[in-house]
Amino acid sequence: MKPLPRVALTAATLALAACQSVRDAFSAHPRVAASAAGQDLTVERLAGWVSNVKRAQPTAKNLAGLASLYVDDIVFAVQLAKGRNMDDSALVLRASWPTAAQLRWNRFHDQLFAARARLTPDQVDSAYQAGTVRLFQHILIQVPASATPQDLERKRAETEKLLRQISSQHAANFAALARRYSEDPGSKGRGGYLPIAGRGQFVAPFEAAAWELAPGGVSGVVRSPFGFHVIRRPPLGEVRDSFSADIGRVKVAHLDSVYVDNLATERQVKVKDEAPALVRQVFEDVPAARTNSSALATYRGGVLRVRDLVRWLFAIDPQEVRVLPTASDEQLKQFLAVVVQRELLLQQVDSAGVQLTPDDWAEIKAEYGSGLAAIEGAMGISPQLFADSAATSDARVRLAVAHVNAYIERALNGEARLIPVSPFLSSILRESERWSVNPAGIAEAVERASAVRGAAEATRRTGVRPAPGPAPVPLDTASHPDTTSHRYVR
């Protein structure tokens, strides 16, 4: 079983948040692309930001993402200017949910399996002698696919020379030779030791030679698709501690698998047939999905809803999230089954009353504080700045907004690093401010940015400057649909 997801709140993790805009509009003015905490992001400013950034295409998705990022930054800066204590323990815990969940699961897991995974010396001896899983060392001399016959013979000669050194010295010196000469980056630093493995885990030539070795035995030169190997099977006396630890990990993995399978069976987990289509809809409008109560899966005592999935999407490995929109129905159902398992495991943690330790809290606060400092540093703001530079609340808010606008412009010009506010923190802070993104304003910004980009490209090609001012607008298309006031609450 994979551990519960534990992620640093990085830009990669936040890509999903930044690329999706709120589809609710609060403004009756389509010339406003977004608004937050009483501050408007005009169509002109948004279009200008994007039209000046060559690497950003003026698409609705990109501009909506930038508008959503603007909302997060404004809300964060304004809340800080208003005196919000960003170090409040309740806020830190909510904003650090992935890390806190992982740490609590680790505590529960240790209580559940640590004692059961401990092996006696007799059990370790028995496991080694049975040989179902084995521990090997090797030295690899790599041979590239483009190697000439001459290169091949030279590499073979190097390996045979190493084999003679091994044969002429005590076999325990194998580790030192591996550290010095092996070209396998995964095992070189460990003295050539590979993780314990059962049959079928290695490429065929390596497998055939390795499984013939008695304890303490050393192979001849073995050719595989990776190059030339010399393989050794260490005797138990040399590797008892590491072998015991590896066997323990295998046992824990087995116990994990059995525990999760039994839990899923006992709680009667069922993924709904329509769930894959609902998951794909999530990626079309993530903010709307945050309030979607449609069921994706059921289990005895509960339901996994679309809004529950969104929280997990912000927490798990971004590489896993990236492939979901193109996954098959069966793959999406398997993914949802795993998410339900995570939900059930956390319910078990809650039922057991597992608490965070002082060390856990120190880790959470350090990780959270590092992210907070990075955002404040990028924007050039801090509680002390607001206290020292502005006497009134309105003045502090104006100062915060000025810093945000300048920061985004610097970032888009490549003069500063763009650091999004984490999705968990932004969701909490947005609860305290009026905000939205206006689809009509986004559409107009796309048109304007595209026109500016097209005019610039035409000038570059022909050297002819376009006439000043915007293109004429036909009377029947000069108006835009009104939108409705809205306050979004997560």
Short mmCIF file of C-alpha atoms in Angstrom, two decimals:
data_model
loop_
_atom_site.label_atom_id
_atom_site.label_comp_id
_atom_site.label_asym_id
_atom_site.label_seq_id
_atom_site.Cartn_x
_atom_site.Cartn_y
_atom_site.Cartn_z
CA MET A 1 0.00 0.00 0.00
CA LYS A 2 1.34 3.41 -0.86
CA PRO A 3 1.67 5.84 2.05
CA LEU A 4 -0.89 8.55 2.38
CA PRO A 5 0.11 11.38 0.07
CA ARG A 6 2.47 13.88 1.56
CA VAL A 7 3.33 16.82 -0.63
CA ALA A 8 5.21 20.05 -0.40
CA LEU A 9 2.94 22.86 -1.48
CA THR A 10 4.86 23.77 -4.62
CA ALA A 11 3.97 25.41 -7.90
CA ALA A 12 3.74 21.99 -9.56
CA THR A 13 1.20 20.87 -6.99
CA LEU A 14 -0.80 24.01 -7.55
CA ALA A 15 -0.94 23.83 -11.34
CA LEU A 16 -4.42 22.38 -11.16
CA ALA A 17 -5.63 25.33 -9.08
CA ALA A 18 -3.96 27.97 -11.19
CA CYS A 19 -5.30 26.66 -14.50
CA GLN A 20 -8.96 26.65 -13.51
CA SER A 21 -11.05 29.75 -12.92
CA VAL A 22 -14.16 30.32 -10.89
CA ARG A 23 -17.05 30.21 -13.33
CA ASP A 24 -19.30 32.29 -11.11
CA ALA A 25 -19.47 36.02 -11.83
CA PHE A 26 -20.42 38.69 -9.35
CA SER A 27 -19.93 41.79 -11.47
CA ALA A 28 -22.33 43.53 -13.84
CA HIS A 29 -19.29 44.98 -15.60
CA PRO A 30 -17.70 42.72 -18.22
CA ARG A 31 -14.73 45.08 -18.28
CA VAL A 32 -13.75 43.62 -14.91
CA ALA A 33 -12.02 40.25 -15.33
CA ALA A 34 -11.81 39.44 -11.63
CA SER A 35 -12.39 41.01 -8.25
CA ALA A 36 -11.21 40.24 -4.74
CA ALA A 37 -11.46 42.08 -1.44
CA GLY A 38 -12.92 45.12 -3.19
CA GLN A 39 -10.15 45.29 -5.79
CA ASP A 40 -10.84 44.93 -9.52
CA LEU A 41 -8.59 43.30 -12.09
CA THR A 42 -9.64 45.14 -15.24
CA VAL A 43 -9.82 43.55 -18.66
CA GLU A 44 -7.23 46.07 -19.85
CA ARG A 45 -4.72 45.15 -17.16
CA LEU A 46 -5.19 41.39 -17.58
CA ALA A 47 -4.91 41.61 -21.37
CA GLY A 48 -1.84 43.79 -21.04
CA TRP A 49 -0.16 41.34 -18.68
CA VAL A 50 -0.60 38.43 -21.07
CA SER A 51 0.01 40.27 -24.34
CA ASN A 52 3.43 41.34 -23.06
CA VAL A 53 4.51 37.81 -22.11
CA LYS A 54 5.65 35.96 -25.22
CA ARG A 55 5.69 32.55 -23.55
CA ALA A 56 2.02 32.85 -22.44
CA GLN A 57 -0.59 32.26 -25.13
CA PRO A 58 -3.72 34.47 -24.84
CA THR A 59 -6.15 31.61 -24.27
CA ALA A 60 -9.17 31.57 -21.98
CA LYS A 61 -7.55 28.91 -19.84
CA ASN A 62 -4.33 30.89 -19.34
CA LEU A 63 -6.08 34.18 -18.60
CA ALA A 64 -8.56 32.54 -16.25
CA GLY A 65 -5.67 30.90 -14.44
CA LEU A 66 -3.88 34.22 -14.10
CA ALA A 67 -7.07 35.88 -12.87
CA SER A 68 -7.54 33.13 -10.28
CA LEU A 69 -3.94 33.59 -9.16
CA TYR A 70 -4.59 37.33 -8.84
CA VAL A 71 -7.57 36.59 -6.59
CA ASP A 72 -5.47 34.35 -4.36
CA ASP A 73 -2.67 36.91 -4.10
CA ILE A 74 -5.00 39.83 -3.36
CA VAL A 75 -6.94 37.90 -0.74
CA PHE A 76 -3.71 36.76 0.93
CA ALA A 77 -2.13 40.23 0.95
CA VAL A 78 -5.30 42.01 2.08
CA GLN A 79 -5.91 39.52 4.88
CA LEU A 80 -2.32 40.04 6.03
CA ALA A 81 -2.79 43.82 5.84
CA LYS A 82 -5.97 43.55 7.92
CA GLY A 83 -4.01 41.83 10.66
CA ARG A 84 -4.90 38.18 10.01
CA ASN A 85 -2.61 35.99 12.11
CA MET A 86 -1.20 33.60 9.53
CA ASP A 87 0.54 31.65 12.31
CA ASP A 88 -2.68 30.80 14.14
CA SER A 89 -2.54 27.10 15.04
CA ALA A 90 -6.03 26.32 13.69
CA LEU A 91 -5.19 28.00 10.38
CA VAL A 92 -1.83 26.23 10.15
CA LEU A 93 -3.46 22.85 10.77
CA ARG A 94 -6.18 23.34 8.16
CA ALA A 95 -3.74 24.72 5.60
CA SER A 96 -1.35 21.81 6.23
CA TRP A 97 -3.92 19.05 5.89
CA PRO A 98 -1.86 16.77 3.60
CA THR A 99 1.17 16.83 5.89
CA ALA A 100 -0.87 16.48 9.06
CA ALA A 101 -2.85 13.56 7.60
CA GLN A 102 0.37 11.80 6.57
CA LEU A 103 1.99 12.24 9.97
CA ARG A 104 -1.08 10.97 11.84
CA TRP A 105 -1.26 7.97 9.51
CA ASN A 106 2.42 7.26 10.17
CA ARG A 107 1.72 7.18 13.91
CA PHE A 108 -1.26 4.87 13.47
CA HIS A 109 0.64 2.63 11.07
CA ASP A 110 3.51 2.24 13.52
CA GLN A 111 1.09 1.27 16.28
CA LEU A 112 -0.68 -1.18 14.02
CA PHE A 113 2.21 -2.99 12.35
CA ALA A 114 5.56 -2.20 13.97
CA ALA A 115 5.37 -4.94 16.59
CA ARG A 116 3.91 -7.47 14.14
CA ALA A 117 6.73 -6.87 11.65
CA ARG A 118 9.51 -7.53 14.17
CA LEU A 119 11.36 -10.78 13.40
CA THR A 120 13.22 -13.10 15.75
CA PRO A 121 16.75 -14.28 14.85
CA ASP A 122 15.34 -17.73 14.08
CA GLN A 123 12.80 -16.22 11.67
CA VAL A 124 15.55 -14.27 9.91
CA ASP A 125 17.68 -17.43 9.59
CA SER A 126 14.72 -19.36 8.25
CA ALA A 127 13.89 -16.66 5.67
CA TYR A 128 17.48 -16.55 4.41
CA GLN A 129 17.79 -20.33 4.15
CA ALA A 130 14.44 -20.65 2.39
CA GLY A 131 15.78 -18.41 -0.38
CA THR A 132 12.37 -17.26 -1.52
CA VAL A 133 13.75 -13.74 -1.47
CA ARG A 134 17.47 -13.06 -1.76
CA LEU A 135 19.94 -10.26 -1.30
CA PHE A 136 22.64 -9.64 -3.93
CA GLN A 137 25.52 -7.27 -4.55
CA HIS A 138 26.80 -6.41 -7.99
CA ILE A 139 29.28 -4.29 -9.86
CA LEU A 140 28.11 -2.95 -13.21
CA ILE A 141 30.27 -1.72 -16.07
CA GLN A 142 27.83 -0.06 -18.43
CA VAL A 143 27.83 -0.68 -22.17
CA PRO A 144 25.91 1.86 -24.30
CA ALA A 145 23.66 0.57 -27.06
CA SER A 146 25.87 2.35 -29.62
CA ALA A 147 29.03 0.56 -28.47
CA THR A 148 31.33 -0.77 -31.19
CA PRO A 149 32.79 -4.29 -31.01
CA GLN A 150 36.03 -2.71 -29.81
CA ASP A 151 34.17 -0.84 -27.04
CA LEU A 152 32.46 -4.07 -26.06
CA GLU A 153 35.73 -5.95 -25.70
CA ARG A 154 37.30 -3.11 -23.73
CA LYS A 155 34.36 -3.09 -21.28
CA ARG A 156 34.52 -6.86 -20.93
CA ALA A 157 38.24 -6.65 -20.18
CA GLU A 158 37.59 -4.01 -17.49
CA THR A 159 35.02 -6.28 -15.85
CA GLU A 160 37.28 -9.33 -16.00
CA LYS A 161 40.05 -7.32 -14.35
CA LEU A 162 37.66 -6.44 -11.52
CA LEU A 163 36.66 -10.08 -11.22
CA ARG A 164 40.30 -11.06 -10.76
CA GLN A 165 40.66 -8.45 -8.00
CA ILE A 166 37.64 -9.91 -6.25
CA SER A 167 38.99 -13.43 -6.58
CA SER A 168 42.38 -12.46 -5.22
CA GLN A 169 41.05 -10.63 -2.18
CA HIS A 170 38.67 -11.44 0.63
CA ALA A 171 35.12 -11.38 -0.67
CA ALA A 172 34.10 -8.79 1.95
CA ASN A 173 36.08 -6.25 -0.08
CA PHE A 174 33.42 -6.49 -2.80
CA ALA A 175 31.60 -3.46 -1.35
CA ALA A 176 34.68 -1.26 -1.56
CA LEU A 177 35.26 -2.23 -5.19
CA ALA A 178 31.60 -1.58 -6.01
CA ARG A 179 31.74 1.90 -4.49
CA ARG A 180 34.84 2.68 -6.53
CA TYR A 181 34.16 1.09 -9.90
CA SER A 182 30.44 0.27 -10.30
CA GLU A 183 28.49 2.37 -12.79
CA ASP A 184 25.08 1.56 -11.33
CA PRO A 185 24.08 4.84 -9.60
CA GLY A 186 21.33 3.13 -7.61
CA SER A 187 23.58 0.67 -5.78
CA LYS A 188 27.09 2.13 -6.10
CA GLY A 189 26.86 4.21 -2.92
CA ARG A 190 25.55 1.21 -0.98
CA GLY A 191 28.48 -1.00 -1.85
CA GLY A 192 26.62 -2.66 -4.70
CA TYR A 193 23.78 -3.96 -2.52
CA LEU A 194 20.43 -4.36 -4.29
CA PRO A 195 17.06 -4.52 -2.47
CA ILE A 196 15.96 -8.04 -1.60
CA ALA A 197 13.96 -9.59 -4.39
CA GLY A 198 12.16 -12.74 -5.34
CA ARG A 199 12.48 -14.57 -8.63
CA GLY A 200 11.52 -12.65 -11.74
CA GLN A 201 12.65 -9.24 -10.49
CA PHE A 202 15.81 -8.94 -12.63
CA VAL A 203 16.54 -9.16 -16.35
CA ALA A 204 16.94 -12.75 -17.48
CA PRO A 205 20.78 -13.04 -17.77
CA PHE A 206 21.29 -11.45 -14.35
CA GLU A 207 18.52 -13.58 -12.84
CA ALA A 208 19.91 -16.86 -14.16
CA ALA A 209 23.41 -16.19 -12.86
CA ALA A 210 22.37 -14.72 -9.49
CA TRP A 211 20.03 -17.56 -8.53
CA GLU A 212 22.78 -20.11 -9.06
CA LEU A 213 24.96 -18.56 -6.36
CA ALA A 214 25.44 -20.16 -2.96
CA PRO A 215 25.89 -17.86 0.06
CA GLY A 216 29.23 -16.10 -0.35
CA GLY A 217 29.45 -17.07 -4.04
CA VAL A 218 30.63 -14.73 -6.80
CA SER A 219 29.56 -15.04 -10.42
CA GLY A 220 31.68 -14.78 -13.52
CA VAL A 221 31.25 -11.89 -15.94
CA VAL A 222 27.55 -11.66 -16.82
CA ARG A 223 26.33 -9.73 -19.88
CA SER A 224 22.91 -8.05 -19.69
CA PRO A 225 21.22 -5.24 -21.65
CA PHE A 226 22.79 -2.82 -19.14
CA GLY A 227 26.36 -3.98 -19.58
CA PHE A 228 28.68 -6.37 -17.76
CA HIS A 229 28.05 -7.46 -14.16
CA VAL A 230 29.87 -9.28 -11.43
CA ILE A 231 27.34 -10.59 -8.91
CA ARG A 232 27.79 -11.75 -5.32
CA ARG A 233 25.38 -13.33 -2.84
CA PRO A 234 26.52 -12.18 0.63
CA PRO A 235 26.39 -14.73 3.45
CA LEU A 236 23.87 -14.04 6.21
CA GLY A 237 26.55 -13.24 8.77
CA GLU A 238 27.56 -10.16 6.80
CA VAL A 239 24.09 -8.80 6.15
CA ARG A 240 21.89 -10.03 9.00
CA ASP A 241 20.71 -6.56 10.06
CA SER A 242 19.91 -5.25 6.60
CA PHE A 243 18.36 -8.55 5.51
CA SER A 244 16.18 -8.57 8.63
CA ALA A 245 15.08 -4.97 7.97
CA ASP A 246 14.25 -5.77 4.34
CA ILE A 247 12.28 -8.86 5.31
CA GLY A 248 10.43 -6.75 7.87
CA ARG A 249 9.50 -4.23 5.18
CA VAL A 250 8.23 -7.01 2.93
CA LYS A 251 6.14 -8.34 5.80
CA VAL A 252 4.74 -4.88 6.53
CA ALA A 253 3.86 -4.39 2.86
CA HIS A 254 1.99 -7.70 2.95
CA LEU A 255 0.18 -6.72 6.16
CA ASP A 256 -0.69 -3.35 4.61
CA SER A 257 -2.16 -4.99 1.54
CA VAL A 258 -4.21 -7.46 3.55
CA TYR A 259 -5.41 -4.72 5.91
CA VAL A 260 -6.57 -2.43 3.08
CA ASP A 261 -8.19 -5.25 1.11
CA ASN A 262 -10.07 -6.42 4.19
CA LEU A 263 -11.13 -2.88 5.01
CA ALA A 264 -12.46 -2.31 1.47
CA THR A 265 -14.33 -5.61 1.55
CA GLU A 266 -15.74 -5.03 5.01
CA ARG A 267 -16.92 -1.51 4.13
CA GLN A 268 -18.34 -2.69 0.77
CA VAL A 269 -16.59 -0.10 -1.42
CA LYS A 270 -18.34 0.40 -4.78
CA VAL A 271 -17.35 2.90 -7.46
CA LYS A 272 -20.32 4.16 -9.46
CA ASP A 273 -20.52 3.53 -13.22
CA GLU A 274 -20.95 7.25 -13.95
CA ALA A 275 -17.93 8.19 -11.81
CA PRO A 276 -15.35 8.43 -14.66
CA ALA A 277 -17.46 11.00 -16.50
CA LEU A 278 -17.84 13.03 -13.30
CA VAL A 279 -14.09 12.97 -12.70
CA ARG A 280 -13.45 14.35 -16.18
CA GLN A 281 -15.94 17.15 -15.51
CA VAL A 282 -13.92 18.12 -12.46
CA PHE A 283 -11.02 19.18 -14.66
CA GLU A 284 -13.32 21.42 -16.69
CA ASP A 285 -14.26 23.48 -13.62
CA VAL A 286 -12.44 22.65 -10.41
CA PRO A 287 -13.90 25.50 -8.31
CA ALA A 288 -17.46 24.45 -9.14
CA ALA A 289 -16.51 20.88 -8.26
CA ARG A 290 -15.63 22.02 -4.74
CA THR A 291 -19.34 22.31 -3.97
CA ASN A 292 -20.53 19.37 -6.11
CA SER A 293 -22.18 16.71 -3.96
CA SER A 294 -22.56 14.08 -6.70
CA ALA A 295 -21.54 10.63 -5.50
CA LEU A 296 -18.49 8.97 -7.03
CA ALA A 297 -18.32 5.91 -4.78
CA THR A 298 -20.17 4.48 -1.83
CA TYR A 299 -19.10 2.45 1.16
CA ARG A 300 -20.84 1.24 4.26
CA GLY A 301 -21.24 4.31 6.41
CA GLY A 302 -20.32 6.94 3.85
CA VAL A 303 -20.02 8.37 0.34
CA LEU A 304 -17.10 9.78 -1.64
CA ARG A 305 -18.43 12.87 -3.38
CA VAL A 306 -16.95 15.06 -6.09
CA ARG A 307 -16.11 17.77 -3.53
CA ASP A 308 -14.16 15.20 -1.49
CA LEU A 309 -12.15 14.22 -4.56
CA VAL A 310 -11.11 17.84 -5.17
CA ARG A 311 -9.37 17.97 -1.80
CA TRP A 312 -7.37 14.86 -2.69
CA LEU A 313 -6.48 16.24 -6.13
CA PHE A 314 -4.74 19.16 -4.43
CA ALA A 315 -2.87 16.82 -2.09
CA ILE A 316 -1.58 13.93 -4.18
CA ASP A 317 1.43 13.76 -6.46
CA PRO A 318 0.96 16.25 -9.35
CA GLN A 319 2.33 13.62 -11.76
CA GLU A 320 -0.62 11.38 -10.88
CA VAL A 321 -3.11 14.22 -11.31
CA ARG A 322 -1.69 15.20 -14.70
CA VAL A 323 -2.60 11.87 -16.32
CA LEU A 324 -6.14 11.62 -14.98
CA PRO A 325 -7.96 13.62 -17.70
CA THR A 326 -6.78 11.15 -20.35
CA ALA A 327 -7.11 7.98 -18.26
CA SER A 328 -9.52 5.22 -19.27
CA ASP A 329 -12.75 4.59 -17.40
CA GLU A 330 -11.24 1.53 -15.72
CA GLN A 331 -8.13 3.45 -14.64
CA LEU A 332 -10.28 6.22 -13.18
CA LYS A 333 -12.34 3.68 -11.26
CA GLN A 334 -9.16 2.15 -9.85
CA PHE A 335 -7.95 5.60 -8.87
CA LEU A 336 -11.21 6.36 -7.10
CA ALA A 337 -11.03 3.04 -5.25
CA VAL A 338 -7.61 4.07 -3.95
CA VAL A 339 -8.96 7.48 -2.88
CA VAL A 340 -11.76 5.75 -0.97
CA GLN A 341 -9.16 3.55 0.71
CA ARG A 342 -7.32 6.70 1.83
CA GLU A 343 -10.56 8.10 3.22
CA LEU A 344 -11.22 4.90 5.13
CA LEU A 345 -7.68 4.79 6.50
CA LEU A 346 -7.98 8.33 7.81
CA GLN A 347 -11.28 7.40 9.40
CA GLN A 348 -9.43 4.58 11.16
CA VAL A 349 -6.84 7.09 12.35
CA ASP A 350 -9.60 9.33 13.71
CA SER A 351 -11.32 6.41 15.42
CA ALA A 352 -8.05 5.47 17.11
CA GLY A 353 -7.71 9.01 18.46
CA VAL A 354 -4.22 9.45 17.04
CA GLN A 355 -2.77 12.86 17.89
CA LEU A 356 0.11 14.83 16.45
CA THR A 357 3.24 14.78 18.58
CA PRO A 358 5.34 17.88 19.38
CA ASP A 359 7.83 16.70 16.74
CA ASP A 360 5.00 16.42 14.21
CA TRP A 361 3.87 19.95 15.01
CA ALA A 362 7.42 21.22 14.63
CA GLU A 363 7.62 19.64 11.17
CA ILE A 364 4.24 21.03 10.11
CA LYS A 365 5.07 24.53 11.32
CA ALA A 366 8.48 24.48 9.67
CA GLU A 367 7.03 23.41 6.32
CA TYR A 368 4.14 25.88 6.55
CA GLY A 369 6.40 28.69 7.71
CA SER A 370 8.80 28.11 4.84
CA GLY A 371 5.97 28.39 2.30
CA LEU A 372 4.57 31.47 4.02
CA ALA A 373 7.95 33.18 4.07
CA ALA A 374 8.45 32.43 0.36
CA ILE A 375 5.13 34.05 -0.59
CA GLU A 376 5.64 37.09 1.64
CA GLY A 377 9.19 37.50 0.36
CA ALA A 378 8.11 37.28 -3.28
CA MET A 379 5.42 39.93 -2.74
CA GLY A 380 7.66 42.07 -0.53
CA ILE A 381 5.10 42.24 2.29
CA SER A 382 5.02 41.35 5.96
CA PRO A 383 2.98 42.24 9.06
CA GLN A 384 5.83 44.53 10.11
CA LEU A 385 5.75 46.38 6.79
CA PHE A 386 2.05 47.17 7.19
CA ALA A 387 2.52 48.22 10.81
CA ASP A 388 5.42 50.54 9.96
CA SER A 389 4.22 51.98 6.64
CA ALA A 390 0.50 52.71 6.96
CA ALA A 391 -1.50 54.24 9.80
CA THR A 392 -5.02 53.20 8.76
CA SER A 393 -6.63 49.97 7.64
CA ASP A 394 -7.52 51.46 4.24
CA ALA A 395 -3.95 52.60 3.72
CA ARG A 396 -2.61 49.16 4.59
CA VAL A 397 -4.98 47.55 2.08
CA ARG A 398 -3.91 49.99 -0.64
CA LEU A 399 -0.28 49.21 0.13
CA ALA A 400 -0.99 45.45 -0.08
CA VAL A 401 -2.74 45.82 -3.45
CA ALA A 402 0.12 47.90 -4.86
CA HIS A 403 2.62 45.24 -3.82
CA VAL A 404 0.55 42.46 -5.42
CA ASN A 405 0.18 44.27 -8.74
CA ALA A 406 3.87 45.10 -8.87
CA TYR A 407 4.82 41.54 -7.91
CA ILE A 408 2.67 39.92 -10.62
CA GLU A 409 4.05 42.28 -13.24
CA ARG A 410 7.63 41.53 -12.16
CA ALA A 411 6.93 37.80 -12.24
CA LEU A 412 5.38 37.92 -15.70
CA ASN A 413 8.38 39.91 -16.93
CA GLY A 414 10.70 37.23 -15.58
CA GLU A 415 12.06 39.49 -12.83
CA ALA A 416 10.59 37.51 -9.91
CA ARG A 417 9.55 33.97 -9.15
CA LEU A 418 5.80 33.36 -9.29
CA ILE A 419 4.83 31.50 -6.09
CA PRO A 420 1.12 30.62 -5.89
CA VAL A 421 -0.65 30.56 -2.55
CA SER A 422 -1.32 26.95 -1.58
CA PRO A 423 -4.81 25.68 -2.45
CA PHE A 424 -5.59 24.76 1.16
CA LEU A 425 -4.54 28.16 2.52
CA SER A 426 -6.24 30.07 -0.31
CA SER A 427 -9.52 28.20 0.26
CA ILE A 428 -9.49 29.23 3.91
CA LEU A 429 -8.62 32.87 3.23
CA ARG A 430 -11.20 33.21 0.44
CA GLU A 431 -13.90 32.46 2.99
CA SER A 432 -13.25 35.89 4.52
CA GLU A 433 -13.43 38.05 1.37
CA ARG A 434 -15.80 38.69 -1.52
CA TRP A 435 -14.23 37.49 -4.73
CA SER A 436 -14.96 36.06 -8.15
CA VAL A 437 -13.73 35.71 -11.71
CA ASN A 438 -15.92 37.05 -14.50
CA PRO A 439 -16.15 34.80 -17.61
CA ALA A 440 -17.35 37.68 -19.79
CA GLY A 441 -14.37 39.79 -18.72
CA ILE A 442 -12.00 36.87 -19.33
CA ALA A 443 -13.40 36.44 -22.85
CA GLU A 444 -12.94 40.13 -23.59
CA ALA A 445 -9.38 40.03 -22.23
CA VAL A 446 -8.61 37.11 -24.52
CA GLU A 447 -9.84 39.09 -27.52
CA ARG A 448 -7.81 42.16 -26.57
CA ALA A 449 -4.63 40.23 -25.82
CA SER A 450 -4.98 38.28 -29.08
CA ALA A 451 -5.48 41.51 -31.03
CA VAL A 452 -2.41 43.11 -29.48
CA ARG A 453 -0.36 39.98 -30.08
CA GLY A 454 -1.57 39.76 -33.68
CA ALA A 455 -0.81 43.43 -34.35
CA ALA A 456 2.66 43.05 -32.92
CA GLU A 457 3.26 39.97 -35.09
CA ALA A 458 2.03 41.83 -38.19
CA THR A 459 4.34 44.73 -37.43
CA ARG A 460 7.24 42.33 -37.01
CA ARG A 461 6.51 40.71 -40.40
CA THR A 462 5.75 43.82 -42.46
CA GLY A 463 7.23 46.74 -40.55
CA VAL A 464 3.87 48.57 -40.97
CA ARG A 465 2.33 49.90 -37.78
CA PRO A 466 -1.48 49.48 -37.39
CA ALA A 467 -3.73 52.51 -37.02
CA PRO A 468 -4.09 53.69 -33.40
CA GLY A 469 -7.09 52.70 -31.34
CA PRO A 470 -9.22 49.55 -31.20
CA ALA A 471 -10.98 48.04 -34.18
CA PRO A 472 -14.55 49.33 -34.83
CA VAL A 473 -17.21 47.44 -32.88
CA PRO A 474 -20.53 46.71 -34.64
CA LEU A 475 -23.50 48.16 -32.78
CA ASP A 476 -25.23 44.80 -32.37
CA THR A 477 -22.21 43.28 -30.60
CA ALA A 478 -21.22 46.20 -28.42
CA SER A 479 -23.15 44.98 -25.39
CA HIS A 480 -22.29 42.08 -23.11
CA PRO A 481 -24.55 39.84 -21.01
CA ASP A 482 -24.99 40.95 -17.43
CA THR A 483 -23.79 38.75 -14.63
CA THR A 484 -25.03 38.28 -11.11
CA SER A 485 -23.49 39.24 -7.77
CA HIS A 486 -21.96 36.27 -6.01
CA ARG A 487 -20.01 35.51 -2.85
CA TYR A 488 -18.22 32.16 -3.06
CA VAL A 489 -17.95 30.07 0.07
CA ARG A 490 -16.00 26.84 -0.08
#
